[in-house]
Amino acid sequence: MGDPGSEIIESVPPAGPEASESTTDENEDDIQFVSEGPSRPVLEYIDLVCGDNENPSTYYSDILFPKMPKRQGDFLHFLNMKKVKTDTENNEVSKNHCELSKAKEPHFEYIEPPIIEEKPSRSSKEEIDNLVLPDCWNEKQAFMFTEQYKWLEIKEGKLGCKDCSTVRHLGSKAEKHVHVSKEWIAYLVTPNGSNKTTRQASLRKKIREHDVSKAHGKIQDLLKESTNDSISNLVHKQNNKNIDATVKVFNTVYSLVKHNRPLSDIEGAIELQEKNGEVNCLNTRYSATRIAEHIAKEMKMKIFKNIIEENAKICIIIDEASTVSKKSTLVIYLQCTIQSAPAPIMLFVALKELVSTTAEYIFNTLLTTLNDCGFTNEYLKANLIAFCSDGANTILGRKSGVATKLLENFPEIIIWNCLNHRLQLSLDDSISEIKQINHFKIFLDKIYSIYHQPNKNQTNPLGTVAKELETEIIKIGRVMGPRWAACSLQAATAVWHAYPILYMHFSHSFCGLAKRLANINFLQDLALMIDILEEFSVLSTALQSRSTNIQKAQKLIKRTIRALENLKIGTGKYESQIEDLIKSDKFKDIPFNKNNKFNALPRNILLDNIIQHMNLRLLSDGNHESIFNYFDLLEPSTWPYEEITSPWIAGEKKLFHLCEILKYEVDLNDFREFVNNNIKSNNVSIPATIQKAKKIVSTIAINSAEAERGFHLMNIICTRVRNSLTIDHVSDLMTINLLGKELADWDATPFVKSWSNCNHRLATDTRVRQKSTKVFHENQLALWNLQ
């Protein structure tokens, strides 16, 4: 059988004066025949072939001498062409030519040869008629090739292999450098060339090469093996084997990420699995990185898709910080309310590198990241209800901050400044307004500057003493500064516990600091600040809880204010210990005195300032006071029951504005029922729309504590040893760590299947480079060869 790509001869032009010119018909093939004078050796060869026929020149002229192409390249291409016939066609054509060839004239004539065609069945013919064929083929050619190559299929003018498309992967029959062509699987094979002849030859070559390829042959072997079992079951079994092996690799990568281990550890883990009989090819840190990227991407896609489909209300939390490698980064979190969860859910979105820290660039980065996760601008306009961050001017600036730009694009959202930062600022503002010199702050700043120098950290004698006292003196930070209350309390308490040791050390090296410690006013200031910072620390810790919402935070703040008012009247826990400490043996070596140069802080003025600034910053900051009033509609404990009548007209007017803030419609009948039931009894059921409105209120984040936790995790992942990690890789690792289930509950199978659908290699694929093996020195091996 000849090459399948050659054309079918449909007609031969008649002999005559016009024989030297080819006659072209658009509906016929592009190979035409013309009469030429044969050479004698060729005629002798035809005599042998045709036997006793009278004139073999007719056969010669009809078959062997088509019109010669004008260019040499076309001529060489023509010489390489083969005519496709079945054995029956070859015999019949030879017989007909030999019988019909007769010597009628001295010159050669064209004799119309009989054309033998196989008529396709009606179903096959109709199928060919409905196909979009390649531009260089007609219906007869398409039918001929699809009949000869049963695996060949045509879709939208392109070729593909239905067998390879069915099996797709060689599985256990895979070999190195042998793989199934993606183009034949996906029906993407097209002809090359600038004219019809070269394009036809291109398709013939591609079909032939695929038919004889080793990968296609293995696919055929798999299909033959499936004679006793369906191909779907065979593929299913083979895929299950491949997937099971790959699942083990995914579990290994997942475990490394959850434990914040370097992905290079996978080489040792896979080596152990291979020692235990498991063989796979995804055994390098490059493969582990790609797997981690895929898992993180699939996790986000699934989670955010569910949130969007549920049309959940969301709140955005962002913060900006620098990595170990001094790159500015933006961490983005999202808090949302879904029906199946009893409380709001905090979700990590992404960690993005900031090329610029301008408000415009941060805003564009935030919006682009949300859009990439599926949150379109239309969705944000309908469901974004709040935005929370710290008090940086770049983010919360009134003229050109990120919050201002968000309000321009998404009106009526709540802009919230982190309560923990505002709490610290209220303390700082209170102290800065005091006219007296704050010797306590000066002292701690001096300690910070001395013991945070690299050479002092290594050589100072406090290191040994601090270990004995179980106090980390070196970690004392600035008490009054951009730090949260808990950190300030830790620093002040460290000074309190190491007070005698500090005096002994400073009396030899820093006399000025020793005199401050010997002043009883300084000890009183330290005790007062610890009592105040303890109240701030309790409030700060409560505000950082994930279960704290706006209404609960308001109650906690008011409770702390009452505690400070009580402190103003009486004395605190640490203040009451001063007299006993001075008389104790621990402080007996310190000559306490009252030096007018070091005056104590004005106690009552300081507490009054703190209470005043807490009320201004935490309870009535900007428009938040009116927002609190609207939210109180959902809390019966805040209602003025003496003013409430049924129906509550004033409350219903506020309810309309509350629905605009929450972007959710609360049913008026449910609200009236809610009011009536609470007037009559305290323990009542809450209507569905009221419950959902309360959930949406809880969605509003009151601080950026989650962003701070994200940066803490970032610092654990991106250590000085791993500072070569890109920000995108760190973001993927954080996604798995924060959003992923525990390893025991995590199912890797869906992720492996999506990995396979993306045409990634599975663990059983052998088309990989062999990893280098460690070569031991001869002396090391010699130890094991001892007799």
PDB file of C-alpha atoms in Angstrom, residues 670 673-675 677-678 681-688 690-691:
ATOM      1  CA  ASP A 670     -39.374  40.735  61.504  1.00  0.00           C
ATOM      2  CA  GLU A 673     -41.838  41.096  65.929  1.00  0.00           C
ATOM      3  CA  PHE A 674     -38.314  41.328  67.368  1.00  0.00           C
ATOM      4  CA  VAL A 675     -39.211  44.528  69.254  1.00  0.00           C
ATOM      5  CA  ASN A 677     -41.064  39.963  71.805  1.00  0.00           C
ATOM      6  CA  ASN A 678     -38.240  41.740  73.673  1.00  0.00           C
ATOM      7  CA  SER A 681     -39.837  38.869  77.432  1.00  0.00           C
ATOM      8  CA  ASN A 682     -36.056  38.720  77.321  1.00  0.00           C
ATOM      9  CA  ASN A 683     -35.644  35.124  76.110  1.00  0.00           C
ATOM     10  CA  VAL A 684     -37.184  35.195  72.637  1.00  0.00           C
ATOM     11  CA  SER A 685     -36.343  33.713  69.276  1.00  0.00           C
ATOM     12  CA  ILE A 686     -34.650  36.033  66.778  1.00  0.00           C
ATOM     13  CA  PRO A 687     -36.173  36.293  63.261  1.00  0.00           C
ATOM     14  CA  ALA A 688     -34.046  35.123  60.315  1.00  0.00           C
ATOM     15  CA  ILE A 690     -32.403  39.987  62.180  1.00  0.00           C
ATOM     16  CA  GLN A 691     -29.981  37.098  62.718  1.00  0.00           C
TER      17      GLN A 691
END
